[in-house]
Amino acid sequence: MKYIIIIILACFTVVITSAQNPLVVPPALTGTTFNLKIQNGTTQFYPGINTPTYGINGALLAPTLIVNKWDWVTMNVSNTLTGFGNSTTIHWHGLHLPAADDGGPHQVIAQEGTWSPRFQILNNAGTFWYHPHGDGKTDLHVSKGLAGMIIIKDSTEAALMLPRTYGVDDFPIIVQTKSFDILNQIAIATEADTALCVNGTMSPYLNAPAQIIRLRLLNGSSMRTYNFGFTGNKTFKMIAGDAGLLDKPITLTRIRLSPGERAEILLDLTGLNGQTINLYSFSSELPNGIYGAKTVRSMMGGTIPEYSDNPLNGKDFSVLQINVVDQTSNPITDFPNTLTVNNPWKNYSVSRNFVLQPDSMMSGLGMVAGPFNINGAHFDMNRINVTTYLNTTEKWRITNNTGIAHPFHKHDIHFYLLNINGGAVPDYEKGKKDVVLVMPMQYVEFITKFEDFADESIPYMYHCHLLHHEDDGMMGSFRVIDTTSTSVEEQSQSNISIFPNPVSLTLNIKLQGDDIAGEIKVLNLLGTIILSKNINNNSSATVDVSGLSGGVYVAQIQSGNKTITKKFIKQ
Ligand code: C2O
Ligand code: CU
Ligand code: CU
């Protein structure tokens, strides 16, 4: 009996996934001022059934923002969401910009509020995206519909013979799976994300011209990784990864994208008029441990019923049906041979380790949901986990000590992979990236350089891009400090010296011509006292700072009736 039900369900799944809705192409906005209104709406994912959703300038998803490198843009983001506690943020995923404009959890947009960052577009041409990043609310807000694409153009890309007419031969493809509860409300923190949408369209088809087309693939899912390819194993050319063009096109039959990752691909439909080809996810080929594979393996075996019953997990399924129609008047019919020149950084002066680990044995036993942490810590709005220095080049090693693969994402600066678990990096991951999927019990290493923007108090984020993990605190923050400007600012207080600076173990404090009398306090940048020590009339003192986490602190010293303050950096 059980088997009969499963067979009936399987047939039913095939019926409801046959393509029946034209793919919605989100409207494009151009210019340098963008008015983005976050609003409530209603969407009919299933005919006749209204589901409450969120959108920007519409009921679901958001306009595609098309911007030029070097332009200064102003984003007027207003939050008109109703419902209790619905403040949010908007993060420009993959953009290199000041921390205050990044739209992380610290740049809250209150309900009825507007946030208007203005920044310069510094990234090269590529496919980026924007989505909410509120503390603990990312999954809810993204799943309810808040996500949009950003297309950056530049002169290098413009000089290439590439399809670039939006919605004609150049298409945004935002792939997401959603969970619906029995009342057809969007649900989160389930493993029942059985509904596949492209640009918010269920069972979509696209009429595409019989020439080379460009698909900008974005995995905007909360949890699911896809293994994209086409029916008949038709080859395609990858021309760009997360953050811009590759050196030259790569011929592929599959590309794996984990949540947050992007790829621009070219597909040659020349001569195929009247035929149909499907973009597929060949998820049966995904190694176990990746969300979307047959099993998300525990370290001890065992399965999660909701996960194993999900008809998409470990199966091959159609993502988008492409019906080939007539050529346009100026079709692209040849692939370019070369694209750009990437110059990966070579030498680094700092190495850091980030260990992804389960909070407890229970989450280590392969629960998809976690909770997980990074270096033993959960995200804390009031704590900065890592302090880096402007213009340093660093190697980051991300070690996954859990039974599930995590897509590690870093804000502000992209990176180049150095190795995957000590081995070679596949061609399709050799470009600039900002997300990398780290397999269970493996590590990856990448090189990155902290350029252009420093801010002592506002951090950027690094986190797992499985949104449920991120919301549960699998995230940390880093700030970039400009050491040169820190020392200039402090030269006025020249009767005090504090050394070494940066310090790792013991801070020495010396006053010239004065005695320290009273308390020495060490405060963090939020003004919280971290350490204090009493000193009686001595011109010098030492403070043990070995227990402080890395970052900028303020030493406050009493001398007579004067209070002297001086910043120092703990390494
Ligand atoms: Cu796409 Cu920190 O996020
Ligand atoms: Cu991001
Ligand atoms: Cu994770």
Coordinates of C-alpha atoms and ligand atoms in Angstrom, one line a residue:
M1 CA 0.0 0.0 0.0
K2 CA 2.8 2.4 1.0
Y3 CA 4.5 1.8 -2.4
I4 CA 1.3 2.4 -4.3
I5 CA 1.0 5.8 -2.6
I6 CA 4.6 6.6 -3.4
I7 CA 4.1 5.7 -7.1
I8 CA 0.9 7.8 -7.3
L9 CA 2.8 10.7 -5.6
A10 CA 5.7 10.3 -8.0
C11 CA 3.3 10.5 -11.0
F12 CA 1.6 13.5 -9.5
T13 CA 5.0 15.2 -9.2
V14 CA 5.7 14.8 -12.9
V15 CA 2.4 16.3 -13.8
I16 CA 2.8 19.4 -11.7
T17 CA 6.3 20.0 -12.8
S18 CA 5.5 20.1 -16.6
A19 CA 6.1 23.7 -17.8
Q20 CA 3.0 25.8 -18.0
N21 CA 3.9 29.4 -17.0
P22 CA 5.9 31.9 -19.0
L23 CA 9.0 32.8 -17.1
V24 CA 8.6 36.2 -15.4
V25 CA 11.6 38.4 -16.2
P26 CA 11.9 41.0 -13.4
P27 CA 11.7 44.6 -14.7
A28 CA 15.0 46.3 -15.0
L29 CA 15.9 49.6 -13.5
T30 CA 18.8 51.7 -14.8
G31 CA 20.3 55.1 -13.8
T32 CA 22.0 56.2 -10.7
T33 CA 19.1 56.7 -8.3
F34 CA 17.1 53.7 -7.4
N35 CA 13.8 53.9 -5.4
L36 CA 13.2 50.6 -3.8
K37 CA 10.1 50.0 -1.8
I38 CA 9.9 46.9 0.3
Q39 CA 6.2 45.9 0.5
N40 CA 3.7 43.3 1.4
G41 CA 1.9 41.6 -1.5
T42 CA 0.0 38.5 -2.5
T43 CA 1.2 35.9 -5.1
Q44 CA -0.6 33.0 -6.7
F45 CA 2.0 30.3 -6.9
Y46 CA -0.8 27.8 -7.3
P47 CA -3.8 29.0 -9.4
G48 CA -6.6 30.4 -7.3
I49 CA -4.6 30.3 -4.1
N50 CA -3.3 33.5 -2.6
T51 CA -0.1 33.4 -0.7
P52 CA 1.1 36.4 1.2
T53 CA 4.6 37.4 0.0
Y54 CA 7.1 40.3 0.2
G55 CA 8.5 42.2 -2.8
I56 CA 10.4 45.3 -3.8
N57 CA 8.3 47.6 -6.0
G58 CA 5.9 44.7 -6.5
A59 CA 4.4 41.6 -4.8
L60 CA 7.4 39.2 -5.2
L61 CA 11.1 39.5 -5.7
A62 CA 12.6 42.8 -6.9
P63 CA 13.6 44.7 -10.0
T64 CA 17.0 43.9 -11.6
L65 CA 19.3 46.8 -11.0
I66 CA 21.6 47.5 -14.0
V67 CA 24.5 49.8 -13.1
N68 CA 27.8 50.8 -14.6
K69 CA 31.2 50.5 -13.0
W70 CA 32.5 53.8 -11.6
D71 CA 29.0 55.3 -11.3
W72 CA 27.9 56.8 -8.0
V73 CA 24.5 55.3 -7.1
T74 CA 22.0 56.3 -4.5
M75 CA 19.7 53.6 -3.2
N76 CA 16.5 54.9 -1.5
V77 CA 15.3 51.8 0.3
S78 CA 12.0 52.2 2.2
N79 CA 10.5 49.5 4.4
T80 CA 6.7 49.5 4.3
L81 CA 6.4 45.9 5.7
T82 CA 3.6 45.4 8.1
G83 CA 3.5 43.0 10.9
F84 CA 5.2 43.1 14.3
G85 CA 9.0 43.5 14.4
N86 CA 9.4 43.7 10.7
S87 CA 12.5 45.9 10.5
T88 CA 14.9 44.6 7.9
T89 CA 18.1 45.4 6.0
I90 CA 19.2 45.2 2.3
H91 CA 22.6 43.8 1.6
W92 CA 24.3 44.2 -1.8
H93 CA 25.7 40.7 -2.1
G94 CA 29.2 40.7 -3.7
L95 CA 29.6 44.5 -3.9
H96 CA 32.8 46.1 -2.7
L97 CA 31.7 49.1 -0.7
P98 CA 32.1 50.8 2.7
A99 CA 30.9 48.7 5.7
A100 CA 28.3 51.4 6.5
D101 CA 26.7 50.9 3.1
D102 CA 26.9 47.1 3.0
G103 CA 23.4 46.5 4.5
G104 CA 24.5 43.9 7.0
P105 CA 22.6 43.3 10.3
H106 CA 23.8 46.7 11.7
Q107 CA 22.2 48.8 9.0
V108 CA 18.6 48.3 10.2
I109 CA 15.8 49.8 8.2
A110 CA 13.0 50.4 10.7
Q111 CA 9.4 49.9 9.6
E112 CA 8.2 53.1 7.9
G113 CA 11.9 54.0 7.6
T114 CA 14.1 54.7 4.6
W115 CA 17.8 54.0 4.2
S116 CA 19.7 55.8 1.5
P117 CA 23.3 54.7 1.1
R118 CA 25.2 56.3 -1.7
F119 CA 28.3 54.5 -3.0
Q120 CA 30.4 54.0 -6.0
I121 CA 30.2 50.9 -8.1
L122 CA 33.8 49.5 -8.0
N123 CA 33.2 45.9 -9.1
N124 CA 33.9 44.7 -12.6
A125 CA 31.1 43.6 -14.8
G126 CA 29.2 40.7 -13.4
T127 CA 26.1 39.3 -11.8
F128 CA 25.4 40.2 -8.1
W129 CA 22.3 40.3 -6.0
Y130 CA 20.6 42.0 -3.2
H131 CA 18.6 40.6 -0.3
P132 CA 17.7 41.3 3.4
H133 CA 20.2 40.5 6.1
G134 CA 18.4 41.3 9.4
D135 CA 19.7 39.7 12.5
G136 CA 17.9 36.3 12.6
K137 CA 15.5 37.3 9.9
T138 CA 17.3 36.6 6.6
D139 CA 15.6 33.3 5.8
L140 CA 12.1 34.6 6.5
H141 CA 12.5 37.7 4.5
V142 CA 14.3 36.1 1.5
S143 CA 11.9 33.1 1.5
K144 CA 8.9 35.5 1.5
G145 CA 10.2 37.0 -1.7
L146 CA 12.9 39.7 -1.0
A147 CA 15.7 39.1 -3.5
G148 CA 16.8 40.8 -6.7
M149 CA 19.6 40.7 -9.2
I150 CA 22.3 43.4 -9.8
I151 CA 24.0 43.5 -13.2
I152 CA 27.2 45.5 -13.4
K153 CA 28.4 46.6 -16.8
D154 CA 31.9 47.9 -17.7
S155 CA 34.0 48.7 -20.7
T156 CA 35.9 45.3 -20.8
E157 CA 32.6 43.4 -21.0
A158 CA 31.1 45.9 -23.4
A159 CA 34.0 45.3 -25.9
L160 CA 33.2 41.6 -26.1
M161 CA 30.8 40.0 -28.6
L162 CA 28.3 38.7 -26.0
P163 CA 24.6 38.6 -25.7
R164 CA 23.6 41.5 -23.5
T165 CA 20.0 42.5 -24.4
Y166 CA 18.1 42.0 -21.1
G167 CA 15.1 39.7 -21.5
V168 CA 15.9 39.1 -25.2
D169 CA 19.2 37.1 -25.3
D170 CA 20.4 37.8 -21.7
F171 CA 18.2 36.4 -19.0
P172 CA 18.2 36.6 -15.2
I173 CA 17.6 33.1 -13.8
I174 CA 17.0 33.3 -10.0
V175 CA 16.5 29.7 -8.8
Q176 CA 14.8 29.1 -5.5
T177 CA 12.9 26.3 -3.7
K178 CA 10.2 27.2 -1.2
S179 CA 8.2 25.3 1.4
F180 CA 4.5 25.9 1.8
D181 CA 2.5 24.9 4.9
I182 CA -1.0 23.4 4.7
L183 CA -2.5 26.9 4.5
N184 CA -0.2 27.7 1.5
Q185 CA 1.8 30.1 3.6
I186 CA 5.5 30.2 2.9
A187 CA 7.2 28.3 5.7
I188 CA 10.9 28.3 6.8
A189 CA 13.2 26.1 8.7
T190 CA 11.7 23.0 7.2
E191 CA 13.4 20.4 4.9
A192 CA 10.2 20.4 2.8
D193 CA 11.2 22.9 0.2
T194 CA 9.5 21.0 -2.5
A195 CA 8.3 23.9 -4.7
L196 CA 10.8 25.1 -7.3
C197 CA 10.6 28.6 -8.7
V198 CA 12.6 30.5 -11.3
N199 CA 12.2 34.3 -10.9
G200 CA 9.2 33.4 -8.7
T201 CA 7.5 31.4 -11.5
M202 CA 6.6 27.8 -10.8
S203 CA 6.8 25.4 -13.7
P204 CA 8.3 28.0 -16.0
Y205 CA 9.1 28.0 -19.7
L206 CA 11.1 30.5 -21.6
N207 CA 10.9 31.3 -25.3
A208 CA 14.5 31.9 -26.4
P209 CA 15.9 32.8 -29.8
A210 CA 17.8 30.3 -32.0
Q211 CA 21.3 31.8 -31.3
I212 CA 23.7 32.1 -28.4
I213 CA 21.9 33.2 -25.3
R214 CA 23.3 34.2 -21.9
L215 CA 21.8 32.9 -18.7
R216 CA 22.7 34.6 -15.4
L217 CA 22.2 31.8 -12.9
L218 CA 21.8 32.8 -9.3
N219 CA 21.1 30.3 -6.6
G220 CA 18.8 32.3 -4.4
S221 CA 17.6 29.3 -2.4
S222 CA 17.7 29.2 1.4
M223 CA 19.4 25.8 1.6
R224 CA 19.4 23.9 -1.7
T225 CA 22.5 23.4 -4.0
Y226 CA 21.9 22.7 -7.7
N227 CA 23.9 20.7 -10.2
F228 CA 22.9 22.5 -13.4
G229 CA 23.1 21.1 -16.9
F230 CA 20.9 20.6 -19.9
T231 CA 19.0 17.7 -21.3
G232 CA 21.0 15.6 -23.7
N233 CA 24.1 16.7 -21.8
K234 CA 24.4 19.7 -24.2
T235 CA 27.6 21.6 -23.5
F236 CA 27.6 25.3 -22.5
K237 CA 30.2 27.9 -21.9
M238 CA 30.7 29.4 -18.5
I239 CA 32.0 33.0 -18.9
A240 CA 31.7 34.4 -15.3
G241 CA 31.5 33.2 -11.8
D242 CA 30.4 35.0 -8.6
A243 CA 32.2 38.3 -9.2
G244 CA 33.0 38.8 -12.9
L245 CA 34.4 37.4 -16.1
L246 CA 36.8 34.4 -16.2
D247 CA 40.0 34.7 -18.3
K248 CA 38.3 32.6 -21.0
P249 CA 35.1 30.7 -21.5
I250 CA 35.1 27.1 -20.0
T251 CA 33.2 24.3 -21.7
L252 CA 31.0 22.4 -19.3
T253 CA 28.1 20.0 -19.1
R254 CA 27.5 20.6 -15.4
I255 CA 27.9 23.5 -13.0
R256 CA 27.2 23.2 -9.3
L257 CA 25.9 26.3 -7.5
S258 CA 25.4 26.5 -3.8
P259 CA 23.2 29.2 -2.2
G260 CA 24.5 32.7 -3.0
E261 CA 26.7 31.6 -5.9
R262 CA 26.3 32.9 -9.4
A263 CA 27.5 31.9 -12.9
E264 CA 27.0 33.4 -16.3
I265 CA 26.7 30.8 -19.0
L266 CA 26.3 30.9 -22.8
L267 CA 24.1 28.4 -24.5
D268 CA 24.1 27.9 -28.2
L269 CA 20.6 27.4 -29.6
T270 CA 21.5 28.1 -33.2
G271 CA 19.5 25.9 -35.6
L272 CA 17.3 24.5 -32.9
N273 CA 14.1 26.4 -33.9
G274 CA 11.0 24.6 -32.7
Q275 CA 12.9 22.4 -30.3
T276 CA 12.8 22.3 -26.6
I277 CA 15.7 22.0 -24.2
N278 CA 15.5 21.9 -20.5
L279 CA 17.8 23.4 -17.8
Y280 CA 18.0 20.6 -15.3
S281 CA 19.5 20.1 -11.9
F282 CA 21.2 16.7 -12.0
S283 CA 20.9 16.4 -8.2
S284 CA 21.3 12.6 -8.3
E285 CA 25.0 13.3 -9.0
L286 CA 25.5 15.5 -5.9
P287 CA 27.7 13.9 -3.3
N288 CA 25.9 13.1 -0.1
G289 CA 26.3 15.8 2.6
I290 CA 25.3 18.6 0.2
Y291 CA 21.8 19.9 0.9
G292 CA 19.9 18.7 -2.2
A293 CA 21.7 15.4 -2.5
K294 CA 20.0 12.1 -1.7
T295 CA 21.1 12.2 1.9
V296 CA 22.6 14.8 4.1
R297 CA 24.8 12.4 5.8
S298 CA 25.2 12.4 9.5
M299 CA 28.5 11.5 11.0
M300 CA 26.8 8.4 12.4
G301 CA 24.4 7.6 9.6
G302 CA 20.7 8.1 10.0
T303 CA 18.2 10.1 7.9
I304 CA 15.8 12.9 8.5
P305 CA 12.2 11.9 7.3
E306 CA 11.2 15.4 6.1
Y307 CA 14.4 15.5 4.0
S308 CA 14.3 12.0 2.6
D309 CA 10.6 12.5 1.6
N310 CA 11.4 15.6 -0.4
P311 CA 10.9 14.7 -4.1
L312 CA 13.7 17.0 -5.2
N313 CA 16.5 15.5 -3.0
G314 CA 18.9 13.3 -4.9
K315 CA 16.7 13.4 -8.0
D316 CA 17.2 14.9 -11.5
F317 CA 14.5 17.5 -12.2
S318 CA 13.7 20.2 -14.7
V319 CA 14.4 23.8 -13.6
L320 CA 13.4 25.6 -16.8
Q321 CA 11.9 24.6 -20.1
I322 CA 13.5 26.5 -23.0
N323 CA 11.4 26.6 -26.2
V324 CA 13.6 27.7 -29.1
V325 CA 12.0 30.4 -31.3
D326 CA 13.2 32.5 -34.3
Q327 CA 16.5 34.4 -34.3
T328 CA 16.6 38.1 -33.4
S329 CA 17.9 40.5 -36.0
N330 CA 21.4 40.8 -34.7
P331 CA 22.1 37.4 -33.2
I332 CA 25.4 36.4 -31.5
T333 CA 26.4 33.1 -33.1
D334 CA 30.1 32.7 -32.0
F335 CA 31.7 32.2 -28.6
P336 CA 34.5 34.6 -27.7
N337 CA 37.9 33.1 -27.2
T338 CA 39.1 35.2 -24.4
L339 CA 37.3 37.4 -21.9
T340 CA 39.5 39.3 -19.4
V341 CA 42.7 39.0 -17.4
N342 CA 42.3 38.1 -13.7
N343 CA 45.3 38.8 -11.5
P344 CA 44.9 36.7 -8.4
W345 CA 46.9 37.8 -5.4
K346 CA 50.0 35.7 -4.8
N347 CA 51.6 36.5 -1.4
Y348 CA 49.9 36.9 1.9
S349 CA 51.1 38.1 5.3
V350 CA 48.4 36.9 7.6
S351 CA 46.7 33.4 7.8
R352 CA 43.5 32.9 9.6
N353 CA 41.5 29.7 10.5
F354 CA 37.8 29.5 10.6
V355 CA 36.3 26.2 11.9
L356 CA 32.7 25.3 11.1
Q357 CA 31.5 23.1 13.9
P358 CA 28.3 21.7 15.4
D359 CA 27.2 23.2 18.7
S360 CA 26.7 19.9 20.3
M361 CA 26.9 16.2 19.6
M362 CA 23.2 16.4 18.6
S363 CA 23.8 18.8 15.8
G364 CA 26.9 16.9 14.9
L365 CA 24.9 13.8 14.4
G366 CA 24.0 15.1 11.0
M367 CA 20.9 17.2 11.7
V368 CA 20.5 19.4 8.7
A369 CA 19.4 22.3 10.8
G370 CA 22.3 22.7 13.2
P371 CA 22.8 24.8 15.2
F372 CA 26.4 25.3 14.0
N373 CA 29.0 27.9 15.0
I374 CA 32.2 29.3 13.6
N375 CA 35.3 29.1 15.9
G376 CA 33.0 28.3 18.8
A377 CA 31.1 31.5 18.5
H378 CA 27.6 32.5 17.4
F379 CA 27.0 35.8 15.7
D380 CA 26.6 38.7 18.2
M381 CA 25.6 42.1 17.1
N382 CA 27.8 43.7 19.7
R383 CA 31.0 41.8 19.1
I384 CA 33.5 42.0 16.3
N385 CA 35.2 38.6 15.8
V386 CA 38.1 39.5 13.5
T387 CA 40.1 42.6 13.0
T388 CA 42.0 43.0 9.7
Y389 CA 44.2 45.8 8.4
L390 CA 43.7 47.8 5.3
N391 CA 45.8 46.6 2.4
T392 CA 46.8 43.4 4.0
T393 CA 46.6 40.2 1.9
E394 CA 45.4 37.2 3.9
K395 CA 44.9 33.5 3.5
W396 CA 41.7 32.2 5.1
R397 CA 41.3 28.5 5.7
I398 CA 37.8 27.3 6.2
T399 CA 37.6 23.9 7.9
N400 CA 34.3 22.1 8.0
N401 CA 34.1 19.8 11.0
T402 CA 30.4 18.9 10.4
G403 CA 28.5 16.3 8.5
I404 CA 26.9 18.8 6.0
A405 CA 28.4 21.0 3.4
H406 CA 28.3 24.8 4.1
P407 CA 28.5 27.6 1.6
F408 CA 30.9 30.0 3.2
H409 CA 30.4 33.6 2.1
K410 CA 32.4 36.7 2.8
H411 CA 31.4 40.3 2.4
D412 CA 33.3 43.3 0.9
I413 CA 36.2 41.6 -0.9
H414 CA 36.0 38.7 -3.2
F415 CA 38.6 35.9 -3.0
Y416 CA 40.5 33.4 -5.2
L417 CA 40.6 29.7 -4.1
L418 CA 44.1 28.4 -3.4
N419 CA 43.1 24.8 -2.9
I420 CA 40.3 22.5 -2.0
N421 CA 41.3 20.2 0.9
G422 CA 44.9 20.6 -0.3
G423 CA 44.0 19.6 -3.8
A424 CA 43.4 21.3 -7.1
V425 CA 40.6 23.9 -7.7
P426 CA 38.3 22.9 -10.6
D427 CA 38.3 25.4 -13.5
Y428 CA 34.8 26.6 -12.9
E429 CA 35.8 27.8 -9.4
K430 CA 39.0 29.6 -10.5
G431 CA 37.5 33.0 -11.0
K432 CA 36.7 35.7 -8.4
K433 CA 34.3 34.3 -5.8
D434 CA 32.5 35.4 -2.7
V435 CA 30.9 32.0 -1.8
V436 CA 32.5 28.7 -1.6
L437 CA 30.9 25.4 -0.7
V438 CA 33.0 23.6 1.9
M439 CA 32.4 19.8 1.9
P440 CA 31.9 17.8 5.1
M441 CA 35.2 17.1 6.9
Q442 CA 37.2 19.1 4.3
Y443 CA 38.8 22.5 4.2
V444 CA 39.3 25.1 1.5
E445 CA 41.9 27.9 1.4
F446 CA 41.5 31.2 -0.3
I447 CA 43.5 34.5 -0.7
T448 CA 41.9 37.9 -0.3
K449 CA 43.1 41.5 0.1
F450 CA 41.3 44.1 2.2
E451 CA 41.4 47.1 -0.1
D452 CA 39.9 50.6 -0.1
F453 CA 37.5 50.7 2.9
A454 CA 38.3 50.8 6.6
D455 CA 36.0 51.4 9.5
E456 CA 36.9 51.0 13.1
S457 CA 33.4 50.3 14.4
I458 CA 31.2 49.0 11.6
P459 CA 32.0 45.4 10.6
Y460 CA 31.3 43.3 7.6
M461 CA 30.0 39.7 7.8
Y462 CA 31.2 36.3 7.0
H463 CA 28.8 33.4 7.3
C464 CA 27.2 30.2 6.0
H465 CA 24.8 31.1 3.2
L466 CA 22.4 28.4 4.2
L467 CA 20.0 31.0 5.5
H468 CA 18.7 28.9 8.4
H469 CA 22.3 28.4 9.6
E470 CA 23.1 32.1 9.2
D471 CA 20.0 33.1 11.2
D472 CA 21.0 30.6 13.9
G473 CA 24.3 32.4 14.3
M474 CA 26.6 30.6 11.9
M475 CA 28.1 34.1 11.2
G476 CA 30.9 36.3 12.4
S477 CA 32.0 39.8 11.7
F478 CA 35.3 41.4 10.7
R479 CA 36.3 44.9 10.5
V480 CA 39.0 46.5 8.5
I481 CA 41.2 49.0 10.3
D482 CA 43.5 51.6 8.8
T483 CA 46.5 51.6 11.1
T484 CA 48.0 54.7 9.6
S485 CA 45.0 56.9 10.4
T486 CA 44.7 55.4 13.9
S487 CA 48.2 56.6 14.8
V488 CA 47.8 60.1 13.3
E489 CA 44.7 60.7 15.4
E490 CA 46.5 59.9 18.6
Q491 CA 49.7 61.9 18.3
S492 CA 48.1 64.7 20.3
Q493 CA 48.4 62.7 23.5
S494 CA 52.1 62.5 23.4
N495 CA 52.8 62.4 27.1
I496 CA 51.6 58.8 27.1
S497 CA 53.0 55.8 25.3
I498 CA 51.4 52.5 24.9
F499 CA 53.3 49.6 23.4
P500 CA 53.5 47.3 21.7
N501 CA 50.7 48.3 19.4
P502 CA 49.2 46.0 18.0
V503 CA 49.6 43.9 21.2
S504 CA 49.1 40.3 21.8
L505 CA 49.9 39.5 25.4
T506 CA 51.0 42.4 27.7
L507 CA 50.4 46.1 27.2
N508 CA 52.9 48.5 28.6
I509 CA 51.8 51.9 29.6
K510 CA 54.2 54.8 30.4
L511 CA 53.5 58.3 31.3
Q512 CA 56.1 61.1 30.8
G513 CA 56.4 63.5 33.7
D514 CA 53.3 62.2 35.4
D515 CA 52.1 59.3 37.6
I516 CA 49.3 56.9 36.9
A517 CA 47.0 57.1 39.9
G518 CA 43.8 55.2 40.1
E519 CA 42.2 52.8 37.7
I520 CA 43.4 51.7 34.3
K521 CA 40.4 50.6 32.3
V522 CA 40.2 48.8 28.9
L523 CA 37.0 49.4 27.0
N524 CA 35.7 48.1 23.8
L525 CA 34.4 50.5 21.1
L526 CA 30.9 50.3 22.4
G527 CA 32.2 51.7 25.8
T528 CA 31.9 48.5 27.8
I529 CA 34.6 48.0 30.4
I530 CA 36.5 44.8 29.6
L531 CA 39.3 45.0 32.1
S532 CA 40.3 47.3 35.0
K533 CA 43.3 47.4 37.3
N534 CA 44.3 49.7 40.2
I535 CA 47.7 51.5 40.1
N536 CA 49.2 53.6 42.8
N537 CA 51.4 56.4 41.7
N538 CA 53.6 54.8 39.3
S539 CA 54.9 56.2 36.0
S540 CA 54.4 52.9 34.3
A541 CA 52.2 49.9 34.4
T542 CA 51.5 46.6 32.5
V543 CA 48.1 45.1 31.7
D544 CA 47.6 41.5 30.7
V545 CA 45.5 41.6 27.6
S546 CA 46.1 38.1 26.5
G547 CA 42.5 37.1 27.1
L548 CA 40.9 39.8 24.9
S549 CA 39.6 38.8 21.5
G550 CA 41.2 40.6 18.5
G551 CA 40.0 44.1 17.8
V552 CA 40.4 47.8 18.7
Y553 CA 40.2 48.8 22.4
V554 CA 40.5 52.0 24.3
A555 CA 42.8 52.2 27.3
Q556 CA 41.6 54.8 29.9
I557 CA 44.2 56.0 32.4
Q558 CA 43.7 58.2 35.4
S559 CA 46.5 60.7 36.2
G560 CA 45.7 63.2 38.9
N561 CA 42.4 64.7 37.8
K562 CA 43.0 64.0 34.1
T563 CA 41.7 61.0 32.2
I564 CA 43.8 60.0 29.2
T565 CA 42.5 57.7 26.6
K566 CA 44.3 55.9 23.9
K567 CA 43.3 53.3 21.3
F568 CA 45.2 50.1 20.8
I569 CA 44.8 47.1 18.7
K570 CA 44.7 43.6 20.1
Q571 CA 45.9 40.9 17.7
Ligands
C2O1 CU1 24.1 37.0 0.4 CU2 25.8 38.1 3.9 O1 24.9 37.5 2.2
CU2 CU 27.0 39.1 0.9
CU3 CU 25.7 26.1 7.2

